[in-house]
Short mmCIF file of C-alpha atoms in Angstrom, two decimals:
data_model
loop_
_atom_site.label_atom_id
_atom_site.label_comp_id
_atom_site.label_asym_id
_atom_site.label_seq_id
_atom_site.Cartn_x
_atom_site.Cartn_y
_atom_site.Cartn_z
CA MET A 101 151.41 105.12 135.98
CA THR A 102 153.43 101.66 135.67
CA HIS A 103 153.00 99.37 132.89
CA ALA A 104 150.98 96.24 134.57
CA ASN A 105 148.86 99.11 135.85
CA HIS A 106 148.50 100.39 132.07
CA SER A 107 148.21 96.60 130.67
CA GLY A 108 144.91 96.39 132.69
CA ARG A 109 143.67 99.58 132.02
CA MET A 110 143.64 99.44 128.36
CA ALA A 111 142.35 95.84 128.88
CA ARG A 112 139.47 95.99 130.71
CA LEU A 113 138.84 99.59 127.28
CA PHE A 114 139.29 96.82 125.62
CA ARG A 115 136.56 94.00 127.04
CA ARG A 116 133.99 97.48 127.48
CA SER A 117 134.65 98.17 123.70
CA ILE A 118 134.05 94.77 122.89
CA ALA A 119 131.03 94.62 124.99
CA ALA A 120 129.97 97.43 123.63
CA ALA A 121 130.24 96.33 119.83
CA ALA A 122 128.57 92.58 121.11
CA LEU A 123 125.02 94.90 122.80
CA LEU A 124 124.06 96.40 119.25
CA LEU A 125 124.69 93.22 117.05
CA ALA A 126 122.64 91.43 119.47
CA PRO A 127 119.79 90.22 117.92
CA GLY A 128 116.71 92.24 118.71
CA ILE A 129 118.96 95.57 119.12
CA ALA A 130 118.06 97.35 115.81
CA ALA A 131 119.49 100.65 114.28
CA ALA A 132 118.34 103.65 115.85
CA GLN A 133 114.34 103.50 113.42
CA ASP A 134 113.36 106.71 111.05
CA ARG A 135 110.37 107.62 112.33
CA VAL A 136 107.71 107.29 109.23
CA HIS A 137 104.33 108.93 108.77
CA PHE A 138 101.60 107.12 106.85
CA GLN A 139 99.19 109.31 105.71
CA TYR A 140 95.77 107.28 104.80
CA SER A 141 92.98 108.12 102.03
CA TRP A 142 90.49 106.48 104.21
CA LEU A 143 88.89 105.09 107.71
CA PRO A 144 91.38 102.48 108.97
CA THR A 145 88.97 99.76 107.52
CA GLY A 146 90.28 97.00 106.41
CA GLU A 147 92.04 96.79 103.64
CA TYR A 148 94.81 98.39 106.16
CA ALA A 149 94.86 95.61 108.05
CA PRO A 150 97.66 93.92 106.51
CA ILE A 151 99.76 97.78 107.47
CA SER A 152 98.75 96.57 110.99
CA ALA A 153 99.42 93.28 110.68
CA GLY A 154 103.23 94.63 109.20
CA ILE A 155 103.39 96.81 112.72
CA GLU A 156 102.39 94.39 114.63
CA ARG A 157 104.84 91.49 113.45
CA GLY A 158 107.72 94.30 113.43
CA VAL A 159 107.89 94.07 109.73
CA PHE A 160 108.51 97.89 109.19
CA ARG A 161 110.75 97.37 112.34
CA ARG A 162 112.94 95.31 110.54
CA GLN A 163 113.58 98.12 108.06
CA ASN A 164 114.38 100.67 110.85
CA ILE A 165 110.86 101.95 110.64
CA GLU A 166 108.78 103.22 113.83
CA LEU A 167 105.73 103.97 111.76
CA THR A 168 102.32 105.86 112.97
CA TYR A 169 99.44 106.68 110.60
CA SER A 170 96.71 108.81 110.43
CA THR A 171 93.08 108.19 108.64
CA GLY A 172 91.87 110.29 105.97
CA ARG A 173 88.91 111.53 104.58
CA GLY A 174 89.40 110.47 100.91
CA SER A 175 92.28 110.21 97.98
CA GLY A 176 92.12 113.77 97.40
CA ASP A 177 92.17 114.73 100.53
CA ALA A 178 95.09 112.19 100.94
CA VAL A 179 97.52 113.78 98.54
CA ARG A 180 96.33 117.25 99.36
CA ARG A 181 98.12 116.33 102.90
CA ILE A 182 101.19 114.98 101.49
CA ALA A 183 101.72 117.77 98.97
CA ALA A 184 101.58 120.11 102.08
CA GLY A 185 104.56 118.06 104.01
CA ALA A 186 102.04 116.91 106.30
CA SER A 187 103.48 113.35 105.41
CA PRO A 188 106.44 111.70 103.45
CA PHE A 189 103.60 108.83 101.98
CA GLY A 190 100.29 107.99 101.41
CA ASP A 191 98.11 106.04 99.85
CA GLY A 192 94.72 107.32 96.91
CA ASP A 193 93.46 106.40 94.29
CA ILE A 194 95.80 107.90 91.08
CA SER A 195 93.38 109.88 89.56
CA ALA A 196 93.58 112.29 92.92
CA VAL A 197 97.49 111.98 92.09
CA MET A 198 96.93 112.33 88.48
CA ASP A 199 94.03 115.70 88.68
CA ALA A 200 96.18 117.35 91.51
CA ARG A 201 99.10 117.25 89.48
CA MET A 202 97.19 118.84 86.05
CA ARG A 203 95.87 121.44 87.95
CA GLU A 204 98.07 122.21 90.65
CA ASN A 205 101.44 120.78 89.75
CA ALA A 206 101.29 118.49 93.07
CA PRO A 207 104.71 116.99 93.93
CA VAL A 208 103.23 113.37 94.95
CA ARG A 209 103.33 110.43 93.06
CA CYS A 210 102.39 106.91 93.01
CA ILE A 211 105.53 104.77 94.17
CA MET A 212 104.08 101.43 93.98
CA MET A 213 100.77 100.42 92.98
CA GLN A 214 97.77 98.56 94.92
CA HIS A 215 94.63 97.85 92.66
CA ALA A 216 95.56 95.86 89.11
CA MET A 217 91.73 96.32 88.68
CA SER A 218 89.58 99.43 89.46
CA PRO A 219 87.39 98.93 93.03
CA HIS A 220 85.25 102.03 92.71
CA SER A 221 81.17 101.45 92.83
CA LEU A 222 78.06 102.99 93.98
CA PHE A 223 76.14 101.26 96.91
CA VAL A 224 72.62 101.31 96.56
CA LEU A 225 69.71 100.10 98.78
CA GLU A 226 68.04 97.04 97.21
CA SER A 227 64.80 98.43 98.02
CA SER A 228 65.37 101.43 95.86
CA GLY A 229 65.00 99.64 92.70
CA ILE A 230 68.06 101.09 91.76
CA THR A 231 69.83 98.48 89.31
CA SER A 232 71.88 100.57 86.87
CA ILE A 233 73.92 103.51 86.18
CA GLN A 234 71.60 105.25 83.97
CA GLN A 235 69.19 104.54 86.61
CA LEU A 236 70.16 106.92 89.22
CA ALA A 237 68.85 110.39 86.98
CA GLY A 238 67.15 112.32 89.79
CA ARG A 239 68.90 111.36 92.71
CA THR A 240 71.55 112.02 95.06
CA LEU A 241 74.47 110.73 96.33
CA ALA A 242 76.73 111.36 98.58
CA THR A 243 80.95 112.05 98.56
CA THR A 244 83.68 113.20 100.14
CA PRO A 245 86.08 116.14 99.69
CA GLY A 246 88.05 114.71 96.07
CA ASN A 247 87.00 111.14 96.51
CA SER A 248 88.27 109.51 93.23
CA HIS A 249 84.82 107.78 92.38
CA PHE A 250 83.32 111.74 91.86
CA ILE A 251 86.35 112.30 89.78
CA TYR A 252 84.80 109.16 87.60
CA PHE A 253 81.55 109.50 88.30
CA PRO A 254 81.12 112.22 85.00
CA LEU A 255 82.60 109.68 82.86
CA VAL A 256 80.88 106.82 83.72
CA ALA A 257 77.44 107.67 83.61
CA ARG A 258 78.07 109.36 80.25
CA MET A 259 79.83 105.95 78.72
CA ASN A 260 75.78 104.38 80.37
CA GLY A 261 73.91 107.02 78.63
CA LEU A 262 73.25 109.24 81.89
CA ASP A 263 73.95 113.12 81.75
CA PRO A 264 75.93 113.56 84.56
CA SER A 265 74.27 117.33 85.59
CA THR A 266 71.32 115.54 85.96
CA VAL A 267 72.43 113.84 89.14
CA ARG A 268 73.15 115.42 92.92
CA TRP A 269 75.53 115.48 94.54
CA ILE A 270 76.24 116.68 98.98
CA THR A 271 79.71 116.50 100.23
CA VAL A 272 79.82 114.85 103.19
CA ASP A 273 82.16 113.34 105.42
CA SER A 274 83.71 109.77 104.86
CA ALA A 275 82.25 108.51 108.31
CA ALA A 276 78.85 109.57 107.47
CA MET A 277 78.56 108.08 103.79
CA ALA A 278 77.66 104.28 104.35
CA PRO A 279 74.60 105.36 107.10
CA MET A 280 73.37 108.30 104.77
CA LEU A 281 72.47 105.41 102.46
CA ILE A 282 71.46 102.84 105.24
CA THR A 283 68.76 105.72 107.04
CA ARG A 284 68.06 106.36 103.10
CA ARG A 285 69.10 110.08 103.30
CA VAL A 286 70.98 109.39 100.03
CA ASP A 287 70.09 107.45 97.75
CA GLY A 288 73.89 106.32 96.62
CA ALA A 289 77.28 106.53 98.14
CA PRO A 290 79.81 105.85 96.46
CA LEU A 291 82.62 103.34 97.99
CA PHE A 292 84.90 100.70 96.52
CA ALA A 293 83.28 96.82 96.70
CA THR A 294 85.95 95.70 99.17
CA HIS A 295 82.88 98.08 101.68
CA LEU A 296 80.00 95.97 100.52
CA TYR A 297 80.93 93.00 103.14
CA TYR A 298 80.60 95.15 106.63
CA GLN A 299 78.52 98.04 105.19
CA ASN A 300 75.94 95.18 104.44
CA LYS A 301 76.17 93.69 107.63
CA GLN A 302 74.87 97.25 108.95
CA ALA A 303 72.55 97.71 106.59
CA GLU A 304 70.62 94.26 107.17
CA ARG A 305 70.58 95.13 110.58
CA MET A 306 68.72 98.28 109.99
CA GLY A 307 66.06 95.32 107.33
CA GLN A 308 68.18 97.18 104.29
CA ARG A 309 70.60 95.09 102.01
CA ILE A 310 73.26 97.02 99.56
CA ARG A 311 73.52 96.63 96.57
CA ALA A 312 76.99 97.39 94.54
CA ILE A 313 77.29 98.84 91.16
CA PRO A 314 81.50 98.19 89.99
CA PHE A 315 81.86 100.33 87.68
CA ALA A 316 84.54 97.68 86.45
CA GLU A 317 81.14 96.35 84.33
CA HIS A 318 80.54 99.32 83.23
CA GLY A 319 83.69 99.95 80.72
CA PHE A 320 86.12 100.84 83.44
CA ARG A 321 89.67 98.45 82.96
CA ILE A 322 91.61 100.78 85.14
CA TYR A 323 94.35 101.25 87.71
CA SER A 324 92.80 102.64 91.21
CA TYR A 325 94.51 103.06 94.34
CA CYS A 326 98.51 103.22 95.52
CA TRP A 327 100.96 104.35 97.67
CA THR A 328 102.33 107.82 96.72
CA ALA A 329 104.94 109.96 98.00
CA THR A 330 106.01 113.71 97.64
CA GLU A 331 108.89 114.01 95.16
CA GLU A 332 111.13 115.65 98.75
CA THR A 333 111.04 112.42 99.65
CA ILE A 334 112.18 110.23 96.64
CA ARG A 335 114.54 112.64 95.66
CA THR A 336 116.27 113.56 99.21
CA ASN A 337 115.70 109.73 100.98
CA PRO A 338 115.57 107.28 98.54
CA GLU A 339 116.82 104.47 100.68
CA LEU A 340 113.97 105.08 102.95
CA VAL A 341 111.16 104.69 100.16
CA ARG A 342 113.24 101.41 99.31
CA ARG A 343 112.47 100.26 103.14
CA PHE A 344 109.05 101.67 103.65
CA LEU A 345 108.02 99.73 100.13
CA ALA A 346 109.32 96.08 101.05
CA ALA A 347 107.78 96.42 104.64
CA VAL A 348 104.51 97.22 103.02
CA HIS A 349 105.04 94.51 100.01
CA GLU A 350 105.78 91.84 102.14
CA SER A 351 103.08 93.14 104.24
CA TYR A 352 100.48 92.43 102.09
CA LEU A 353 101.64 89.21 100.76
CA TRP A 354 101.08 87.79 104.19
CA ALA A 355 98.46 88.93 104.91
CA LYS A 356 96.71 87.28 101.56
CA ASP A 357 98.31 84.30 103.03
CA ASN A 358 97.19 85.00 106.46
CA VAL A 359 93.81 86.55 106.03
CA ASP A 360 92.35 85.87 109.62
CA GLU A 361 95.65 86.36 111.06
CA ALA A 362 95.94 89.18 110.13
CA ALA A 363 92.19 90.23 110.65
CA ARG A 364 93.00 89.52 114.19
CA LEU A 365 96.05 91.83 114.58
CA HIS A 366 94.59 95.01 112.98
CA ASN A 367 91.43 94.66 115.27
CA ARG A 368 94.31 94.37 118.32
CA ARG A 369 94.95 98.01 116.52
CA HIS A 370 90.89 98.81 115.98
CA PRO A 371 88.30 97.24 118.41
CA ASP A 372 86.11 99.14 116.41
CA VAL A 373 86.51 97.19 113.19
CA ALA A 374 85.74 93.38 113.65
CA ALA A 375 87.86 90.73 112.76
CA ASP A 376 85.13 89.60 110.39
CA ASP A 377 84.53 92.33 109.07
CA ALA A 378 88.11 93.21 108.06
CA ALA A 379 88.89 89.75 106.84
CA GLY A 380 85.64 89.75 104.66
CA SER A 381 86.94 93.46 103.42
CA MET A 382 90.65 91.68 102.11
CA ARG A 383 89.12 88.99 100.82
CA ILE A 384 87.35 91.21 98.52
CA MET A 385 89.93 93.26 98.52
CA TYR A 386 92.55 90.82 96.98
CA GLU A 387 90.52 90.13 94.17
CA TYR A 388 91.18 93.32 92.64
CA MET A 389 95.43 93.40 93.28
CA PHE A 390 95.72 90.50 92.14
CA PRO A 391 92.51 89.18 89.20
CA ASP A 392 95.09 86.68 88.34
CA ALA A 393 98.99 85.68 89.07
CA GLN A 394 100.28 87.65 85.81
CA ALA A 395 99.15 90.55 88.20
CA LEU A 396 100.54 88.76 91.36
CA ALA A 397 103.90 88.81 89.68
CA ASN A 398 103.86 92.22 89.28
CA PHE A 399 102.97 93.50 92.02
CA GLY A 400 103.63 97.13 92.79
CA GLN A 401 105.08 97.87 89.15
CA ALA A 402 102.96 99.83 86.66
CA ASP A 403 102.04 99.11 83.40
CA ARG A 404 101.81 101.43 80.73
CA ALA A 405 99.09 100.78 78.75
CA ARG A 406 96.87 100.71 81.45
CA LEU A 407 98.56 104.14 82.86
CA GLN A 408 97.73 105.83 80.16
CA GLU A 409 94.23 104.81 80.01
CA THR A 410 94.08 105.69 83.34
CA TYR A 411 95.12 108.75 82.30
CA ARG A 412 92.46 108.61 79.34
CA VAL A 413 89.59 107.95 81.49
CA VAL A 414 91.19 111.36 83.71
CA ALA A 415 91.26 113.19 81.15
CA LEU A 416 88.21 112.55 80.01
CA SER A 417 86.54 113.15 83.02
CA GLN A 418 88.03 116.29 84.33
CA ASN A 419 89.03 117.85 81.14
CA HIS A 420 92.57 117.86 81.25
CA PRO A 421 94.72 117.84 77.64
CA ALA A 422 94.91 114.30 76.21
CA ASP A 423 99.20 114.57 75.22
CA ALA A 424 100.57 114.76 79.11
CA ASP A 425 103.41 113.01 80.14
CA VAL A 426 101.77 109.86 81.75
CA SER A 427 105.73 108.88 83.69
CA GLN A 428 105.74 112.49 85.45
CA PHE A 429 102.38 110.85 87.47
CA VAL A 430 104.01 107.77 89.12
CA ASP A 431 108.29 106.57 89.29
CA THR A 432 108.02 102.83 91.32
CA ARG A 433 112.56 103.03 91.02
CA TYR A 434 112.14 101.94 94.53
CA ALA A 435 108.69 99.04 94.56
CA PRO A 436 110.19 95.40 94.90
CA PRO A 437 110.88 93.93 91.50
CA PRO A 438 108.65 91.58 89.94
CA ARG A 439 108.26 87.87 91.18
#
């Protein structure tokens, strides 16, 4: 090979290398995406619109995450699936995390807090005449497997002068709870206050109206939902945890200021959830996530005093030891810092 031919060949190889590097660095061409599955604890109602918006707007993609998700049947069900390794990440009520760890040493922790104030409520029909917890004696309520409301109910009942054993519970599928209430097959259904807007629209079509009895108005000042991960995920892939939480954090803050657009994007992914219903759920959700400026500034962080109070309530409800170390339930090291 002549010197000229060799030089020409090297020049071509150099140009190809430069072109390949430019392609990798070009806008829109990202590194290989981590395929991540997120286990919802519930149906894809409007509370999940920020996640849909984050996917549609490329927030997760910018964190090199290709996010998929599955719907759930309650917090207890979601925590069990996470503990079994079905998904690295999920969401659910912290009471389900606490209960699973105390009963089974489930390897699941809350990695970022969602609600600063509990949205737990009991839905009843106005036509039932029920206006308080005390009036539930002899009534039948629906629940789902591991439902956090069910975990809390014995304490809520006792705090309000009701013997919890006088209430009958039946376990049903998550999608059946509200319809069973509206059609009067049960007297009450424990649901988050965030569901009131769209469930009441359904009830009004049947000539009924729903009344919400919030647990927060009956002595509860505790944490509720959090995002969860397996201990193995936290230990072996902390950078993925950090990126996942950064995307979730950004998605929820953006949706707070763009409720209608987030609802529209959610409806695009879930046509069965009307944009108006999703927007109504989100507006209520943010009241419980950010009841004040401090909660907004500390979004995602866990306050130890409130965490201790939350465990006290769970322990009383489920007969767990009162002296458990609450640090075992959370690991928020990789959540975005306070603003």
